[in-house]
Amino acid sequence: MSQAFFDSVHADPWAQDFLDLTSLNAHATAAIEEAIEHIRRTARDEARSLRSTSIVILGPPGAGKTHLFARLRRKLGPRGVFVLVRPLVHAEMTPRFVLGEIVRQLAFTSPRGMSQAHALVGSVLGRVDGVGPGFPSTVLAEYKDLPPVERAARLERALERLLAIWPELDASYLARLLEVPFENPQTARSLLAWLSGVDCDHSQLQRIGASASLGDSRALPALRTLAAACSLGAPIVLVFDQLENLMDASGAGLRLRAYANLAAEYVDTLRGSVLVHLALDSEWSRGIEPTFNLAQQSRIVMRREVLALPKSNERQALLRLYHQQVRRPKAAFPWPLGAARVERLCNDPGYTPRMLLIEFRDALHAATHEELAAAAQQQASESAAAVAPAGEAPPESTPEPESAQRTAPDRRDVASEWLGRLRSSRDAVRNASADRVPLHSARLADGVLALGRFVPGLVIKAKARPPAQLAIESGEEIERVAILQESNHRSLDAVLARLARLAEQSNVVVLRESARELPASWTETVRRKAQLLASQRARWIDIDAEDCARILTLASFLQAARSGDVTDSRGQAVTEAEVIEWVEATLDVASWPLSLALTRTAPPPPVQKEAEPRAAAEEDDERSVPESFIKELAPDIKRRRRGLPADRFSALPTLQRLRVASFERLVREVLRVDPEATRASVLAELDAAGDHVRWIGRSIVFLREHE
Amino acid sequence: MVETRRRRAALAVGADDVEGELARLRQRLTREGALKLSTLKAVALRDVICERLVAEGYELGATFLRQPLAAQLHDALSREEAIAVNELPERVRGASRAELAQAVDAQVARGELRRILRGRAEFVVGARHAVLGERRLAALRGTFSDLAKMLDAASKKKNVGLLASDIEQMLSAAQRVLEEDTAPRPVEEAATDEAVTAPAPAVAARDAIARDAPVMPANVDPLVTLMSALDAARDTRSGMSFVPAIVHQLSAAMPVSEALDLLMRAARRELIELRPEGGLGRLSEEELALCPPGPAGTRLSWARRNAGVRA
């Protein structure tokens, strides 16, 4: 188990490292497992009468809702296709969007090492061939060994058998789905892109022998086809998470009603799927379910499971599990917590698994820090004079920090959470670019909407007027915002033509990933773009990769805060309002290139001078750091390799423990172990570390190794 | 000719057709709110379909099949703060004026809707709005009537004014009436005077159960009192009880601090589970004061019996 386990207190639904106490909320797991097995049995015996099931799972933040998803994936693996969908903020979730999410996640690997797409096709083929759905790899291996012509014939026969059961299925969609495991990786990716409804470029279409991408009108039939096919081997478990984000502040309930309509329709029309709705229990009971009409309630809340908090013995078991994950524990359990603290954690009411993990992590960090400080102290004394080494004292359990020592910062420290999410978004953007798959325009739209909240004077509303998704309002004027991610020049031509007509009525701004630059060979598209811009009522903004990552992170950060899934450096849940306050104070969103472009503001001139080296400064000397938003400092900062101050070595170990902290907090923590340190000495130590130390804005500091 | 048509219709009908038609009609009802019976295509299936949909909760009028009027009104009031009574027919579908009036009366009686006056026009609002009932209106009438008399009297005299602090005092009295939340009030006013944030049926049910719960005699084990209060405050759908409602009931027999302590003791004994509030800032200041503090700065605002703990 890696150190990352203790650093990430929020469940990763796709985690490879996974720690689970199976007895905790086993009833919820069993409910979904039962539903899956019922579908598999019915698919075997009476496929035509298959119906879908809908289960609601409720719990407070940190109780294990998302963890449940990871547990199911691990336990049931190839027996189900697991899909996690978080709602859009700016728009309803259309069938096309849901289809895209399902197929995108078909490419994800199950805990047993096989992609969900392969497991699905293998189990379906096993079912129709009479072998049974439980041997997907064996079946796939058998098919792969066949000569191509014979394999094609067998796939054709499998397709016919499926259509015999359900004649209404989309045959060409199904045929392409069955081909996925048997194509080379590039073609398989193209097939998945087509199956997801994404706009495919010419080379992708050519590779798979398609004349056009999947049209909007085929999205719902494709969903039905996918659900039916999956039900025979690995039923789709479609999990809608963080549903409290559908509640809008105005209380109008429009998005909730749209969601209820969608969910109720899927229960009626998709065969053999399990729909799972995850939400905060209080929000579901008071704000979500009451908006459903009776018909929707009966379809969506077929079964309700409320997650329990761990009991005393379960808490103890969890804490022991955490202890087992420590690579080199200094002592047996209850180290690093101590008996008294374990007693409190196991018996005080209201502890969720996440809270327990945070407590354990904090105790572990405090123990590690004390060890580092002790080592630093010893190093300092050895270098000063030869002294008899002290006998090694037995490691003590870390005393609990007294409440007085934990002075509440003025602003909640969530820099670590932000950085973690930004890292993931950067990976996602990079992977999409490598796979030549566009980022989802709906998610980018959510990101742009989130960005608008932090740019003074920029009012962005979720007012769609196709093909525009958003609108910038400025007094009486409206500028429509269209995010164009089309990959195919014909699709793009069609959208540009519609935009040209829209531009006759209102101004338009087009956003597109800069990674999806228009090739010069797309002459017609280039011409249409020029024509649109020549109308003087349109402008074009290319969004660079870093801005894409930032706005995606911003949107998911705000949503997570709403769901109680953001914690500060003390492990306390942070509200959406507090996250907003932190973003406003720290990130300087208004100076991001996209913000400048949307507000038509010229970017600031580049910094001419480097920051001058600082000598030991006076107590009230303030650090001047590179401007505004998070960025790579390395090209602009002279690499300093000066020796560290000989008598001070406390800031860097402390920063290593904290990983990310405000400068003020870093100083406070350093003073706890080194009362003779000063702001100036801490600054000097950070400065001496050169580009090993990074800054966010003017006040947040972290080590480069934690980036 | 007629016979041939009948035969054709009969041949076209099957079990799948019923289910398919039902699915289509549900979608139309969701979109449109109501359907004219005469537009139902499969005449031969009309009775079966209507019976099925009525069983699912839809309503059958003389000429329409519709979403329940209560749900339609609830939907309309989730979009608008208040709707004039004479504009209600434009907001719902598939009901005659008489049916609509009857539905509104029934919902007002159940506390799901409230009737208010704005100017001279009568409006309906949802249960979440604070509406002042007879007692508080009487109190305000008294206060403002006195103020009006003072203003009249002052206006008839030359060079005579009114002390600002006197006016402030009267307005403060009026403000106190508006803010009054905890004073004992007559049972018949509780539903109309209470400002609620939860849906009215759950709130009304919760309060009715809490009001109806027996007061325990002094020599009963406090834990038994607690479990009774918890059961009385339970929401039947979620199975959970709102802690402020439990504490409010217990406060008839003990101080609030003791009630909070009792909750914590019961939780430590694993008789009940106390759960942290995960809501989006839904707890009022008064409610926060009635919830014991939890770990990591949370408030424990929901409770339920642990499995296996009997009544």
Short mmCIF file of N, CA and C in Angstrom, two decimals, chain A residues 48 51 58-61 244 247 250-254 257 261 265 268-269 280-283 285-287 289-291 293-297 299 304 306-309 311-313 346-352 355 562-563 571-573, chain B residues 16 19 23 26-27 30 56-58 67-68 71 74-75 78-79 128 197-199 206 235 237-238 240 242 263-264 267-268 270 273-283 287 293-298 300-302 304 306-307:
data_model
loop_
_atom_site.label_atom_id
_atom_site.label_comp_id
_atom_site.label_asym_id
_atom_site.label_seq_id
_atom_site.Cartn_x
_atom_site.Cartn_y
_atom_site.Cartn_z
N ARG A 48 -36.52 -11.65 -22.62
CA ARG A 48 -37.44 -10.64 -23.13
C ARG A 48 -38.17 -9.90 -22.01
N ARG A 51 -36.19 -6.27 -16.92
CA ARG A 51 -36.47 -4.87 -16.58
C ARG A 51 -35.29 -4.34 -15.78
N LEU A 58 -28.01 6.36 0.48
CA LEU A 58 -27.88 7.66 1.14
C LEU A 58 -26.89 7.58 2.30
N GLY A 59 -26.26 8.70 2.56
CA GLY A 59 -25.36 8.75 3.71
C GLY A 59 -24.76 10.13 3.85
N PRO A 60 -24.24 10.48 5.02
CA PRO A 60 -23.58 11.77 5.19
C PRO A 60 -22.22 11.75 4.48
N PRO A 61 -21.58 12.91 4.36
CA PRO A 61 -20.26 12.93 3.70
C PRO A 61 -19.27 12.04 4.43
N GLU A 244 -26.82 15.88 -4.97
CA GLU A 244 -27.18 17.15 -4.32
C GLU A 244 -26.77 18.33 -5.19
N MET A 247 -29.43 20.38 -7.03
CA MET A 247 -30.31 21.32 -6.36
C MET A 247 -29.79 22.71 -6.61
N SER A 250 -32.00 28.64 -6.38
CA SER A 250 -33.30 29.31 -6.50
C SER A 250 -34.44 28.43 -6.02
N GLY A 251 -34.17 27.15 -5.87
CA GLY A 251 -35.23 26.26 -5.41
C GLY A 251 -36.24 25.91 -6.47
N ALA A 252 -35.96 26.29 -7.72
CA ALA A 252 -36.94 26.03 -8.77
C ALA A 252 -37.04 24.55 -9.10
N GLY A 253 -35.96 23.80 -8.88
CA GLY A 253 -36.05 22.36 -9.06
C GLY A 253 -36.08 21.89 -10.49
N LEU A 254 -35.70 22.76 -11.44
CA LEU A 254 -35.81 22.36 -12.84
C LEU A 254 -34.85 21.22 -13.16
N ARG A 257 -36.03 17.95 -11.65
CA ARG A 257 -37.14 17.35 -12.39
C ARG A 257 -36.64 16.71 -13.67
N ASN A 261 -37.04 12.82 -14.61
CA ASN A 261 -37.62 12.34 -15.87
C ASN A 261 -36.67 11.36 -16.56
N GLU A 265 -37.36 7.43 -17.05
CA GLU A 265 -37.42 6.92 -18.42
C GLU A 265 -36.44 5.76 -18.59
N ASP A 268 -37.79 2.63 -17.27
CA ASP A 268 -38.83 2.06 -18.15
C ASP A 268 -38.27 1.46 -19.43
N THR A 269 -37.25 2.10 -19.98
CA THR A 269 -36.88 1.74 -21.35
C THR A 269 -35.56 0.99 -21.50
N LEU A 280 -26.44 12.75 -0.43
CA LEU A 280 -26.43 13.03 1.00
C LEU A 280 -27.83 12.76 1.53
N ASP A 281 -27.89 12.05 2.65
CA ASP A 281 -29.20 11.62 3.14
C ASP A 281 -30.12 12.79 3.44
N SER A 282 -29.59 13.83 4.10
CA SER A 282 -30.44 14.95 4.47
C SER A 282 -30.95 15.68 3.24
N GLU A 283 -30.11 15.82 2.24
CA GLU A 283 -30.53 16.54 1.03
C GLU A 283 -31.54 15.73 0.24
N SER A 285 -33.71 13.56 1.40
CA SER A 285 -35.02 13.50 2.06
C SER A 285 -35.73 14.85 2.01
N ARG A 286 -34.96 15.92 2.13
CA ARG A 286 -35.61 17.22 2.26
C ARG A 286 -35.72 17.98 0.96
N GLY A 287 -34.80 17.70 0.04
CA GLY A 287 -34.79 18.56 -1.14
C GLY A 287 -34.90 17.85 -2.46
N GLU A 289 -36.03 14.05 -3.15
CA GLU A 289 -37.18 13.16 -3.36
C GLU A 289 -38.52 13.90 -3.35
N PRO A 290 -38.69 14.92 -2.50
CA PRO A 290 -39.99 15.61 -2.52
C PRO A 290 -40.32 16.26 -3.86
N THR A 291 -39.32 16.49 -4.71
CA THR A 291 -39.65 17.11 -6.00
C THR A 291 -40.16 16.08 -7.01
N ASN A 293 -42.59 13.39 -8.70
CA ASN A 293 -44.00 13.03 -8.63
C ASN A 293 -44.10 11.53 -8.29
N LEU A 294 -45.31 11.08 -8.10
CA LEU A 294 -45.50 9.71 -7.61
C LEU A 294 -44.91 8.68 -8.57
N ALA A 295 -45.13 8.94 -9.86
CA ALA A 295 -44.63 7.97 -10.85
C ALA A 295 -43.11 7.91 -10.81
N GLN A 296 -42.49 9.05 -10.67
CA GLN A 296 -41.03 9.07 -10.62
C GLN A 296 -40.53 8.42 -9.33
N GLN A 297 -41.21 8.70 -8.25
CA GLN A 297 -40.79 8.10 -6.97
C GLN A 297 -40.84 6.58 -7.05
N ARG A 299 -40.50 4.71 -9.50
CA ARG A 299 -39.47 4.14 -10.38
C ARG A 299 -38.07 4.31 -9.83
N ARG A 304 -34.31 1.55 -1.06
CA ARG A 304 -33.52 2.60 -0.42
C ARG A 304 -32.59 1.94 0.59
N VAL A 306 -29.73 3.05 3.50
CA VAL A 306 -29.08 4.15 4.22
C VAL A 306 -27.78 3.61 4.81
N LEU A 307 -26.67 4.21 4.47
CA LEU A 307 -25.39 3.74 4.97
C LEU A 307 -25.28 4.03 6.46
N ALA A 308 -24.80 3.05 7.19
CA ALA A 308 -24.61 3.22 8.63
C ALA A 308 -23.20 3.73 8.90
N LEU A 309 -23.05 4.39 10.00
CA LEU A 309 -21.71 4.77 10.45
C LEU A 309 -21.09 3.55 11.15
N LYS A 311 -19.70 1.00 13.74
CA LYS A 311 -19.86 0.84 15.18
C LYS A 311 -18.48 0.76 15.81
N SER A 312 -18.47 0.65 17.13
CA SER A 312 -17.21 0.69 17.86
C SER A 312 -16.23 -0.38 17.37
N ASN A 313 -16.71 -1.62 17.25
CA ASN A 313 -15.78 -2.69 16.84
C ASN A 313 -15.33 -2.49 15.40
N CYS A 346 -13.25 5.35 18.98
CA CYS A 346 -14.14 4.19 18.83
C CYS A 346 -15.47 4.39 19.53
N ASN A 347 -15.56 5.36 20.43
CA ASN A 347 -16.79 5.46 21.21
C ASN A 347 -17.54 6.77 21.07
N ASP A 348 -16.88 7.82 20.65
CA ASP A 348 -17.60 9.09 20.49
C ASP A 348 -18.50 8.99 19.27
N PRO A 349 -19.72 9.50 19.39
CA PRO A 349 -20.65 9.35 18.27
C PRO A 349 -20.25 10.19 17.06
N GLY A 350 -20.71 9.74 15.92
CA GLY A 350 -20.66 10.57 14.71
C GLY A 350 -19.45 10.39 13.84
N TYR A 351 -18.58 9.44 14.12
CA TYR A 351 -17.39 9.29 13.29
C TYR A 351 -17.70 8.51 12.01
N THR A 352 -17.32 9.11 10.90
CA THR A 352 -17.42 8.41 9.62
C THR A 352 -16.06 7.79 9.32
N MET A 355 -13.46 10.43 8.60
CA MET A 355 -12.94 11.13 9.78
C MET A 355 -11.90 10.27 10.49
N ARG A 562 -19.84 20.98 -2.50
CA ARG A 562 -21.27 20.89 -2.28
C ARG A 562 -21.67 19.55 -1.68
N SER A 563 -20.94 18.52 -2.06
CA SER A 563 -21.26 17.17 -1.58
C SER A 563 -20.52 16.83 -0.30
N GLY A 571 -8.60 18.31 8.29
CA GLY A 571 -9.51 17.18 8.12
C GLY A 571 -10.97 17.53 8.28
N GLN A 572 -11.27 18.80 8.41
CA GLN A 572 -12.67 19.19 8.57
C GLN A 572 -13.29 19.48 7.22
N ALA A 573 -14.57 19.10 7.13
CA ALA A 573 -15.27 19.33 5.86
C ALA A 573 -15.36 20.83 5.61
N ASP B 16 -47.26 -6.76 -24.92
CA ASP B 16 -46.17 -5.80 -25.14
C ASP B 16 -46.73 -4.45 -25.53
N GLU B 19 -47.75 -2.50 -22.45
CA GLU B 19 -46.60 -1.92 -21.74
C GLU B 19 -46.00 -0.77 -22.53
N ALA B 23 -45.79 3.10 -21.31
CA ALA B 23 -44.53 3.85 -21.24
C ALA B 23 -44.68 5.17 -22.01
N ARG B 26 -46.93 7.60 -20.06
CA ARG B 26 -46.27 8.18 -18.88
C ARG B 26 -45.38 9.33 -19.31
N GLN B 27 -44.67 9.14 -20.41
CA GLN B 27 -43.79 10.22 -20.88
C GLN B 27 -44.62 11.44 -21.27
N THR B 30 -45.79 13.15 -18.20
CA THR B 30 -44.70 13.91 -17.57
C THR B 30 -44.48 15.22 -18.30
N GLU B 56 -51.09 3.73 -10.40
CA GLU B 56 -49.76 4.31 -10.19
C GLU B 56 -49.82 5.70 -9.60
N GLY B 57 -51.04 6.23 -9.45
CA GLY B 57 -51.15 7.52 -8.79
C GLY B 57 -51.67 8.65 -9.67
N TYR B 58 -51.85 8.37 -10.95
CA TYR B 58 -52.44 9.41 -11.80
C TYR B 58 -53.93 9.54 -11.48
N GLN B 67 -51.71 14.18 -14.26
CA GLN B 67 -50.83 14.10 -13.09
C GLN B 67 -51.67 14.56 -11.90
N PRO B 68 -51.43 13.99 -10.73
CA PRO B 68 -52.24 14.40 -9.57
C PRO B 68 -52.21 15.92 -9.41
N ALA B 71 -49.63 17.26 -7.06
CA ALA B 71 -48.27 17.31 -7.60
C ALA B 71 -48.13 18.48 -8.57
N HIS B 74 -47.87 21.56 -6.57
CA HIS B 74 -46.56 21.60 -5.92
C HIS B 74 -45.49 22.04 -6.92
N ASP B 75 -45.56 21.48 -8.14
CA ASP B 75 -44.60 21.86 -9.19
C ASP B 75 -44.70 23.33 -9.52
N SER B 78 -43.22 25.45 -6.93
CA SER B 78 -41.76 25.37 -6.81
C SER B 78 -41.12 26.34 -7.80
N ARG B 79 -41.89 26.78 -8.81
CA ARG B 79 -41.35 27.74 -9.78
C ARG B 79 -41.70 29.17 -9.44
N ARG B 128 -43.54 25.95 2.55
CA ARG B 128 -42.22 26.37 3.08
C ARG B 128 -42.20 27.84 3.50
N THR B 197 -38.66 24.62 6.45
CA THR B 197 -37.83 24.46 5.27
C THR B 197 -38.00 23.07 4.65
N ALA B 198 -38.58 22.16 5.40
CA ALA B 198 -38.79 20.81 4.88
C ALA B 198 -40.15 20.76 4.21
N PRO B 199 -40.39 19.78 3.38
CA PRO B 199 -41.70 19.67 2.73
C PRO B 199 -42.80 19.53 3.77
N ARG B 206 -44.33 15.01 11.16
CA ARG B 206 -43.36 14.98 12.25
C ARG B 206 -43.92 15.70 13.45
N ASP B 235 -39.09 9.91 10.47
CA ASP B 235 -39.62 10.07 9.13
C ASP B 235 -39.78 8.67 8.53
N ARG B 237 -40.15 7.57 5.62
CA ARG B 237 -39.46 7.20 4.37
C ARG B 237 -37.99 6.89 4.61
N SER B 238 -37.33 7.79 5.35
CA SER B 238 -35.89 7.59 5.52
C SER B 238 -35.57 6.72 6.73
N MET B 240 -35.17 7.90 9.63
CA MET B 240 -34.35 8.70 10.53
C MET B 240 -35.19 9.76 11.23
N PHE B 242 -35.17 13.55 13.14
CA PHE B 242 -34.48 14.83 13.20
C PHE B 242 -34.18 15.15 14.66
N LEU B 263 -28.74 11.87 24.60
CA LEU B 263 -28.52 11.39 23.22
C LEU B 263 -27.12 10.82 23.08
N MET B 264 -26.15 11.55 23.59
CA MET B 264 -24.76 11.09 23.45
C MET B 264 -24.55 9.79 24.21
N ALA B 267 -25.97 6.99 22.29
CA ALA B 267 -25.14 6.67 21.13
C ALA B 267 -23.90 5.89 21.55
N ARG B 268 -23.33 6.28 22.68
CA ARG B 268 -22.13 5.55 23.13
C ARG B 268 -22.49 4.12 23.49
N GLU B 270 -24.54 2.51 21.89
CA GLU B 270 -24.94 1.93 20.60
C GLU B 270 -26.41 1.51 20.58
N GLU B 273 -27.90 5.54 16.63
CA GLU B 273 -26.80 6.07 15.83
C GLU B 273 -27.07 7.57 15.64
N LEU B 274 -26.08 8.38 15.94
CA LEU B 274 -26.17 9.81 15.68
C LEU B 274 -25.35 10.12 14.44
N ARG B 275 -25.93 10.89 13.54
CA ARG B 275 -25.29 11.10 12.25
C ARG B 275 -25.01 12.58 12.02
N PRO B 276 -23.86 12.90 11.42
CA PRO B 276 -23.55 14.31 11.20
C PRO B 276 -24.41 14.89 10.09
N GLU B 277 -24.71 16.16 10.22
CA GLU B 277 -25.48 16.86 9.20
C GLU B 277 -24.65 16.99 7.95
N GLY B 278 -25.21 16.56 6.84
CA GLY B 278 -24.47 16.70 5.59
C GLY B 278 -25.12 17.74 4.72
N GLY B 279 -26.10 18.46 5.27
CA GLY B 279 -26.89 19.37 4.46
C GLY B 279 -26.13 20.60 4.05
N LEU B 280 -26.67 21.28 3.08
CA LEU B 280 -26.02 22.46 2.53
C LEU B 280 -26.44 23.67 3.35
N GLY B 281 -25.99 23.68 4.58
CA GLY B 281 -26.30 24.84 5.43
C GLY B 281 -27.77 24.96 5.75
N ARG B 282 -28.46 23.82 5.93
CA ARG B 282 -29.90 23.87 6.13
C ARG B 282 -30.30 24.15 7.57
N LEU B 283 -29.41 23.91 8.50
CA LEU B 283 -29.82 24.05 9.91
C LEU B 283 -29.86 25.51 10.30
N GLU B 287 -31.92 25.36 15.41
CA GLU B 287 -31.75 23.91 15.25
C GLU B 287 -30.33 23.50 15.63
N PRO B 293 -22.70 18.49 19.44
CA PRO B 293 -21.56 18.65 18.53
C PRO B 293 -20.97 17.28 18.19
N GLY B 294 -20.51 17.18 16.95
CA GLY B 294 -19.89 15.94 16.50
C GLY B 294 -18.42 16.16 16.21
N PRO B 295 -17.75 15.14 15.71
CA PRO B 295 -16.34 15.29 15.40
C PRO B 295 -16.12 16.22 14.21
N ALA B 296 -14.90 16.74 14.12
CA ALA B 296 -14.48 17.55 12.97
C ALA B 296 -15.44 18.71 12.72
N GLY B 297 -15.93 19.32 13.77
CA GLY B 297 -16.76 20.51 13.61
C GLY B 297 -18.16 20.27 13.11
N THR B 298 -18.61 19.04 13.08
CA THR B 298 -19.97 18.75 12.57
C THR B 298 -21.00 18.89 13.70
N LEU B 300 -24.48 16.78 15.04
CA LEU B 300 -25.17 15.50 14.87
C LEU B 300 -26.65 15.78 14.84
N SER B 301 -27.22 15.77 13.67
CA SER B 301 -28.59 16.26 13.52
C SER B 301 -29.61 15.18 13.15
N TRP B 302 -29.15 13.97 12.92
CA TRP B 302 -30.08 12.88 12.60
C TRP B 302 -29.75 11.68 13.48
N ARG B 304 -31.11 7.46 14.54
CA ARG B 304 -31.99 6.32 14.30
C ARG B 304 -31.60 5.22 15.25
N ASN B 306 -30.37 1.72 16.35
CA ASN B 306 -29.46 0.74 15.76
C ASN B 306 -30.22 -0.55 15.53
N ALA B 307 -29.84 -1.25 14.49
CA ALA B 307 -30.51 -2.50 14.15
C ALA B 307 -30.44 -3.44 15.33
#
